[in-house]
Coordinates of C-alpha atoms and ligand atoms in Angstrom, one line a residue:
M1 CA -108.9 -33.2 79.6
N2 CA -108.5 -30.9 77.0
T3 CA -104.9 -29.4 76.6
C4 CA -104.1 -24.7 77.0
K5 CA -104.0 -24.7 72.8
C6 CA -102.0 -22.0 73.5
S7 CA -101.2 -21.2 69.2
K8 CA -105.1 -21.6 68.8
A9 CA -105.9 -19.0 71.5
E10 CA -102.8 -16.2 70.8
S11 CA -105.5 -16.8 67.4
D12 CA -108.2 -15.7 70.0
R13 CA -106.9 -13.1 71.9
E14 CA -106.3 -11.2 68.9
R15 CA -109.8 -11.5 67.2
I16 CA -110.8 -10.7 70.5
E17 CA -108.3 -7.4 70.3
T18 CA -109.8 -6.6 67.2
L19 CA -113.2 -6.7 68.7
S20 CA -112.4 -4.3 70.9
A21 CA -110.9 -2.1 68.8
Q22 CA -113.7 -2.0 66.5
P23 CA -116.0 1.6 66.8
E24 CA -118.7 0.3 69.0
G25 CA -115.8 -2.0 70.7
K26 CA -118.8 -5.4 69.6
G27 CA -119.9 -7.7 66.7
L28 CA -120.7 -10.9 66.9
V29 CA -117.3 -13.9 65.3
T30 CA -118.3 -14.7 62.0
I31 CA -118.4 -18.8 61.6
E32 CA -120.4 -18.5 58.4
E33 CA -121.4 -15.7 56.4
E34 CA -124.4 -16.6 54.2
P35 CA -127.1 -18.8 56.5
I36 CA -125.6 -16.9 59.5
I37 CA -123.7 -18.3 62.2
G38 CA -122.0 -16.4 64.4
E39 CA -121.7 -16.9 68.0
T40 CA -120.9 -14.2 71.7
P41 CA -117.2 -13.7 71.6
Q42 CA -117.4 -14.4 76.0
A43 CA -114.0 -12.0 77.0
I44 CA -115.5 -8.4 76.2
L45 CA -118.6 -9.0 78.0
K46 CA -119.4 -7.5 80.5
S47 CA -122.8 -8.6 81.8
W48 CA -124.8 -11.2 82.4
L49 CA -127.3 -10.8 80.2
T50 CA -126.2 -10.9 76.2
P51 CA -126.9 -7.4 74.7
N52 CA -128.8 -8.7 72.1
P53 CA -126.8 -7.6 69.1
L54 CA -124.9 -10.0 70.9
F55 CA -126.0 -12.4 71.3
Y56 CA -125.2 -15.9 69.5
I57 CA -126.8 -16.8 66.3
R58 CA -127.3 -20.6 64.7
N59 CA -129.2 -21.0 61.4
H60 CA -129.2 -23.9 59.4
Y61 CA -131.1 -22.1 56.7
T62 CA -131.4 -18.9 55.5
I63 CA -132.9 -16.3 56.9
P64 CA -136.7 -16.5 55.9
E65 CA -138.0 -13.1 54.4
G66 CA -140.9 -11.2 56.9
V67 CA -143.8 -12.6 56.7
S68 CA -146.9 -10.9 56.5
D69 CA -150.9 -11.5 57.4
W70 CA -148.3 -14.1 59.2
E71 CA -150.6 -16.3 61.5
L72 CA -149.6 -19.6 63.4
T73 CA -151.6 -22.3 62.9
L74 CA -152.0 -25.1 65.8
D75 CA -153.2 -28.6 64.8
G76 CA -153.2 -32.0 65.3
N77 CA -154.9 -34.3 67.8
V78 CA -156.7 -31.4 69.5
E79 CA -160.7 -31.1 69.4
D80 CA -160.4 -27.2 67.9
A81 CA -157.5 -26.1 65.3
L82 CA -156.6 -22.7 66.4
S83 CA -155.7 -19.5 63.7
I84 CA -153.1 -16.8 66.5
A85 CA -152.1 -13.1 65.0
L86 CA -149.5 -11.5 66.3
Q87 CA -151.8 -8.9 67.4
D88 CA -153.9 -11.9 69.8
F89 CA -150.7 -12.9 71.9
H90 CA -150.7 -9.5 72.9
S91 CA -154.2 -10.4 74.4
F92 CA -152.9 -13.3 75.9
P93 CA -151.8 -14.0 79.5
I94 CA -147.8 -13.1 79.1
Q95 CA -144.7 -14.9 80.5
T96 CA -141.3 -13.3 81.0
L97 CA -138.3 -15.6 82.0
P98 CA -134.6 -15.2 82.5
I99 CA -133.5 -18.0 79.9
T100 CA -129.9 -19.4 78.8
L101 CA -129.5 -20.8 75.1
E102 CA -127.0 -22.9 74.6
C103 CA -126.4 -24.7 70.3
A104 CA -126.1 -28.2 71.2
G105 CA -122.3 -28.1 69.8
N106 CA -120.5 -25.8 71.1
N107 CA -117.5 -25.9 71.9
R108 CA -116.9 -28.3 68.8
S109 CA -113.8 -27.0 68.3
D110 CA -112.2 -28.2 71.2
L111 CA -112.6 -31.5 70.0
E112 CA -109.9 -34.2 69.2
P113 CA -109.8 -35.6 66.6
T114 CA -111.8 -33.3 65.1
V115 CA -115.4 -33.2 63.7
P116 CA -117.4 -32.0 60.9
G117 CA -119.9 -29.2 62.0
N118 CA -119.6 -25.4 62.7
P119 CA -116.7 -25.0 64.8
F120 CA -117.6 -23.2 67.3
Q121 CA -115.5 -22.1 70.1
N122 CA -117.1 -21.2 73.9
G123 CA -119.5 -18.0 72.8
A124 CA -123.0 -20.5 71.5
V125 CA -124.4 -19.8 74.2
S126 CA -126.1 -16.0 75.4
T127 CA -128.6 -15.1 78.1
A128 CA -131.6 -13.4 77.3
I129 CA -134.8 -12.2 79.4
W130 CA -137.5 -13.8 77.0
A131 CA -141.7 -12.7 77.2
G132 CA -144.1 -14.6 75.6
V133 CA -147.4 -16.7 76.3
P134 CA -147.1 -20.6 77.7
L135 CA -147.8 -22.8 74.7
R136 CA -149.0 -24.6 77.1
H137 CA -151.9 -21.7 77.5
L138 CA -153.1 -22.2 73.6
L139 CA -152.9 -26.1 74.2
E140 CA -155.3 -25.3 76.5
R141 CA -157.5 -23.3 74.2
A142 CA -157.6 -25.9 71.3
G143 CA -157.9 -28.7 73.9
V144 CA -155.1 -31.6 73.9
K145 CA -156.7 -35.4 72.9
E146 CA -156.7 -38.3 74.8
G147 CA -153.7 -40.3 73.4
S148 CA -151.5 -36.6 72.2
V149 CA -147.4 -37.8 72.4
E150 CA -145.0 -35.0 71.4
V151 CA -146.0 -31.5 69.4
L152 CA -144.3 -30.3 66.6
F153 CA -143.1 -27.3 65.8
E154 CA -143.0 -26.0 62.3
G155 CA -140.1 -23.2 61.3
F156 CA -141.0 -21.0 58.6
D157 CA -137.2 -20.9 56.9
S158 CA -136.1 -24.5 54.5
G159 CA -133.6 -25.3 52.4
E160 CA -131.0 -29.1 52.5
P161 CA -130.6 -30.3 55.5
A162 CA -127.2 -31.7 54.1
P163 CA -125.6 -32.7 50.5
G164 CA -128.1 -35.6 48.8
E165 CA -131.4 -35.1 51.8
S166 CA -134.4 -33.0 50.7
H167 CA -135.6 -29.6 50.5
Q168 CA -137.3 -29.3 54.3
P169 CA -138.3 -26.5 57.0
Y170 CA -136.7 -26.6 59.8
L171 CA -139.1 -29.2 61.7
R172 CA -138.7 -30.6 65.3
S173 CA -140.1 -31.9 68.0
L174 CA -141.1 -32.4 71.6
P175 CA -142.5 -35.0 74.5
I176 CA -145.9 -33.7 75.6
D177 CA -145.2 -32.7 78.6
V178 CA -142.1 -30.1 78.3
A179 CA -144.3 -28.6 75.5
M180 CA -147.6 -28.3 78.7
H181 CA -144.7 -27.2 81.4
P182 CA -145.6 -24.2 82.4
D183 CA -142.6 -22.5 81.1
T184 CA -142.3 -23.6 78.1
L185 CA -142.8 -19.9 75.5
L186 CA -143.6 -18.9 72.3
A187 CA -141.8 -15.6 72.8
Y188 CA -141.4 -12.8 71.0
E189 CA -140.1 -10.3 73.5
M190 CA -136.3 -10.5 73.4
N191 CA -134.9 -8.5 76.3
G192 CA -137.8 -5.8 76.0
E193 CA -137.5 -5.5 71.7
P194 CA -140.2 -7.4 69.8
L195 CA -137.6 -10.0 68.5
S196 CA -135.6 -9.8 65.6
R197 CA -134.7 -11.5 62.1
E198 CA -132.0 -13.3 63.4
H199 CA -133.5 -14.5 66.4
G200 CA -137.7 -15.5 64.8
Y201 CA -139.2 -12.6 64.4
P202 CA -142.8 -12.7 65.1
V203 CA -142.4 -15.5 67.3
R204 CA -140.6 -18.6 68.0
L205 CA -140.6 -21.0 71.2
V206 CA -138.4 -21.0 73.8
V207 CA -137.9 -23.9 75.9
P208 CA -136.5 -23.7 79.1
G209 CA -133.6 -25.8 79.7
W210 CA -133.0 -27.5 77.2
Y211 CA -130.5 -26.7 74.4
G212 CA -130.9 -23.8 71.7
M213 CA -132.5 -26.8 68.8
A214 CA -135.3 -26.9 69.9
S215 CA -136.2 -23.4 70.4
V216 CA -137.9 -23.1 66.9
K217 CA -137.8 -19.7 65.0
W218 CA -139.5 -17.7 63.2
L219 CA -143.0 -20.5 63.7
K220 CA -145.7 -21.3 61.3
R221 CA -147.1 -24.2 62.2
I222 CA -147.8 -26.4 65.9
T223 CA -149.1 -29.9 65.2
V224 CA -150.0 -32.0 68.2
L225 CA -149.0 -35.8 67.9
Q226 CA -150.2 -39.5 68.8
E227 CA -147.4 -40.4 67.9
N228 CA -143.0 -39.8 67.7
F229 CA -142.1 -37.7 65.1
V230 CA -139.2 -38.4 62.7
G231 CA -137.2 -36.2 60.5
F232 CA -133.9 -34.7 59.8
F233 CA -133.4 -32.6 62.5
Q234 CA -135.0 -35.4 65.4
T235 CA -133.3 -38.4 64.5
D236 CA -130.6 -37.9 62.1
R237 CA -128.9 -34.9 64.2
Y238 CA -129.1 -33.6 67.5
I239 CA -128.0 -37.0 68.5
I240 CA -125.1 -38.8 70.9
E241 CA -124.4 -42.5 70.8
S242 CA -124.4 -44.2 73.9
D243 CA -121.6 -46.5 75.0
D244 CA -124.2 -49.4 74.5
G245 CA -124.2 -48.6 71.0
E246 CA -128.0 -47.4 71.1
T247 CA -128.4 -43.2 69.9
V248 CA -129.9 -41.1 72.8
P249 CA -131.1 -37.5 71.4
V250 CA -129.7 -34.7 73.0
A251 CA -132.3 -32.9 75.0
Q252 CA -131.6 -30.7 78.2
M253 CA -127.7 -28.7 78.7
H254 CA -126.2 -30.2 81.3
V255 CA -123.9 -28.5 83.7
K256 CA -121.2 -26.4 82.3
S257 CA -118.8 -23.4 82.8
L258 CA -117.3 -21.4 80.9
I259 CA -114.2 -18.7 82.3
S260 CA -114.4 -15.0 80.4
W261 CA -111.7 -13.4 82.2
P262 CA -108.7 -14.0 82.2
A263 CA -109.2 -14.6 78.2
E264 CA -106.6 -17.6 76.8
H265 CA -102.8 -16.4 76.2
M266 CA -103.1 -13.2 78.5
H267 CA -100.3 -11.6 80.3
L268 CA -101.1 -10.8 83.4
P269 CA -99.3 -8.1 85.8
A270 CA -98.2 -9.9 89.2
K271 CA -100.9 -8.6 91.4
P272 CA -104.5 -10.4 93.1
H273 CA -107.0 -10.5 90.0
M274 CA -110.7 -11.1 89.9
I275 CA -111.3 -14.5 87.2
N276 CA -114.8 -14.7 86.5
G277 CA -116.9 -16.5 84.7
M278 CA -120.2 -18.5 84.2
A279 CA -122.2 -21.7 84.9
W280 CA -124.9 -23.7 84.1
S281 CA -127.3 -26.3 83.5
G282 CA -130.9 -27.3 82.5
F283 CA -130.9 -29.9 84.8
A284 CA -130.9 -27.6 87.7
H285 CA -129.5 -24.6 89.5
I286 CA -125.9 -24.1 90.3
A287 CA -124.8 -25.5 93.4
K288 CA -121.5 -24.3 93.3
V289 CA -118.2 -23.2 90.9
E290 CA -114.3 -24.5 91.7
V291 CA -111.1 -23.2 90.9
S292 CA -107.1 -24.3 89.8
D293 CA -105.1 -21.8 89.1
D294 CA -102.8 -25.7 88.3
G295 CA -104.7 -27.7 85.6
G296 CA -106.8 -29.1 87.9
K297 CA -104.5 -31.3 90.4
T298 CA -106.1 -28.9 93.0
W299 CA -108.9 -26.6 93.7
Q300 CA -110.8 -23.5 95.4
S301 CA -114.6 -22.5 95.5
A302 CA -115.6 -19.7 93.7
D303 CA -118.4 -17.7 94.6
L304 CA -121.6 -17.4 93.6
V305 CA -122.5 -14.2 92.6
G306 CA -125.8 -11.7 90.8
P307 CA -128.8 -12.9 89.9
R308 CA -129.7 -16.6 90.8
Y309 CA -132.7 -17.5 88.6
R310 CA -133.6 -21.8 87.7
Y311 CA -133.2 -20.9 83.8
S312 CA -130.6 -18.9 83.3
W313 CA -126.5 -19.5 84.2
Q314 CA -124.9 -18.1 87.1
Q315 CA -122.2 -16.0 87.1
W316 CA -118.9 -16.0 89.8
N317 CA -116.3 -14.2 91.1
F318 CA -112.5 -16.4 91.9
A319 CA -110.3 -13.2 94.2
W320 CA -107.0 -15.3 92.6
T321 CA -103.4 -14.1 94.2
P322 CA -100.7 -15.6 91.7
K323 CA -98.3 -17.7 94.1
S324 CA -95.2 -16.4 91.7
S325 CA -94.7 -15.5 88.1
G326 CA -94.7 -17.8 85.7
K327 CA -97.3 -19.8 83.3
Y328 CA -100.8 -21.5 85.2
T329 CA -103.8 -22.8 83.4
L330 CA -107.0 -21.7 85.1
V331 CA -109.4 -24.3 85.2
A332 CA -113.1 -23.8 86.0
R333 CA -116.1 -26.9 86.6
A334 CA -119.6 -26.4 87.8
T335 CA -122.0 -29.0 89.5
D336 CA -125.7 -28.6 90.1
E337 CA -128.2 -29.0 92.7
D338 CA -129.1 -32.4 91.1
G339 CA -125.6 -33.3 92.2
N340 CA -123.7 -33.2 88.3
E341 CA -121.3 -32.6 88.1
Q342 CA -118.9 -30.7 85.2
P343 CA -116.6 -33.4 84.0
L344 CA -113.1 -33.2 83.0
E345 CA -112.9 -34.5 79.3
T346 CA -116.1 -33.8 77.5
R347 CA -117.5 -37.6 75.8
W348 CA -115.8 -38.0 72.2
N349 CA -118.5 -38.2 70.2
S350 CA -118.9 -38.3 66.3
L351 CA -121.3 -35.0 65.3
G352 CA -120.2 -33.1 68.2
Y353 CA -122.5 -32.5 71.0
I354 CA -122.9 -31.9 74.3
I355 CA -119.1 -31.1 74.6
N356 CA -118.4 -29.8 78.7
G357 CA -115.9 -31.1 79.7
V358 CA -113.2 -28.3 81.3
R359 CA -111.5 -25.9 79.8
P360 CA -108.3 -24.9 80.3
V361 CA -107.5 -20.8 79.7
C362 CA -104.0 -20.6 79.6
V363 CA -102.6 -17.4 81.1
E364 CA -98.8 -16.0 81.8
V365 CA -98.0 -14.0 85.0
E366 CA -95.1 -10.9 84.9
Ligands
MTE1 N1 -134.9 -22.8 63.9 C1 -135.5 -22.7 62.7 N2 -136.1 -21.9 62.4 N3 -134.3 -22.7 62.2 C2 -133.2 -23.2 62.4 O1 -131.9 -23.1 62.0 N4 -131.8 -23.5 65.0 C3 -132.0 -24.1 65.5 C4 -132.9 -22.8 67.4 N5 -133.6 -23.1 66.6 C5 -133.3 -22.7 64.8 C6 -134.6 -22.9 65.1 C7 -130.4 -24.1 66.5 S1 -129.3 -24.8 66.0 C8 -130.0 -23.4 67.3 S2 -129.0 -23.8 68.8 C9 -131.3 -22.2 68.0 O2 -132.3 -21.9 67.0 C10 -130.3 -20.7 68.1 O3 -130.5 -19.4 68.3 P1 -130.6 -18.4 67.8 O4 -130.1 -18.5 66.7 O5 -132.0 -16.8 68.3 O6 -129.2 -17.9 69.2

């Protein structure tokens, strides 16, 4: 299990206090300015939904300029290619779903030895109510032909994804059954507002239950394929080495929990406290969350509270009365209804994905 990183935790606490002291008390924790990458300051959030300005942002390239006369092309192995304007979206059936997105590299900074990549702490995960058109509706309109295996999504953004790589757009594909799932959305609203530029205006894909890389922003083109797509963001990145040396694509979010309060390294008065946090899994509802105050030696059940939806995280509370003053190592671990248990140890991998091992929080009771 990871140990508490108290020096790092101290800087987290200072960072959170600085954020709380800002005039509006909010702001993303910036990981990179250009392209903009920022994580949600989980510890100052009180809500189940992440307000839009605090929803984490992960971009590989500069945000594309606003596109006038935007039209989405749907082509490839279909009966009739389509060209769809933004106003057309409002005449299609609308589906509204609360969905948690987590970046595959969330918690990368927990890995030891360290790996290259954005050093996310626990803030590259957020929840919004997304509204849009089921992708299936448009695929059915276009008429997907026999022999289709994947659907490819192209964003308007482009650049060199890594030194020495050619200039290319952000491209990702989905298996045809996931693309045809009625909950896979072409979203144009986030928490009741039109998508912001940062989050993919005018229309983005949202793939419920999958790590965020699948949810392609600033959609330009959708192409139905008769073969599996090979590309930088599909087969060079967002892959993980399995124990037998094979590479496996990163897909659904693995079961995980976070402690929102208390924040790491807090000093707490010797009285009862409500520990709280979130838990999620891309495979199934959360079945239980357990909490330990002794670094994982003993566990007790937390209460699952608040809204319960298939694709969004689950809030939990744990009423904790510290036995005496002193240092405590608080740990939470989640299990989903498919029986997937959050591991005590993250499986280290060189690109730093799927980091779902428990993350202890050190506190001191005075
Ligand atoms: N789509 C495009 N076009 N370009 C990108 O760089 N980043 C992906 C995905 N979609 C990306 C993209 C990744 S890695 C993540 S985690 C999510 O968008 C983040 O979505 P958000 O910035 O709205 O939180």
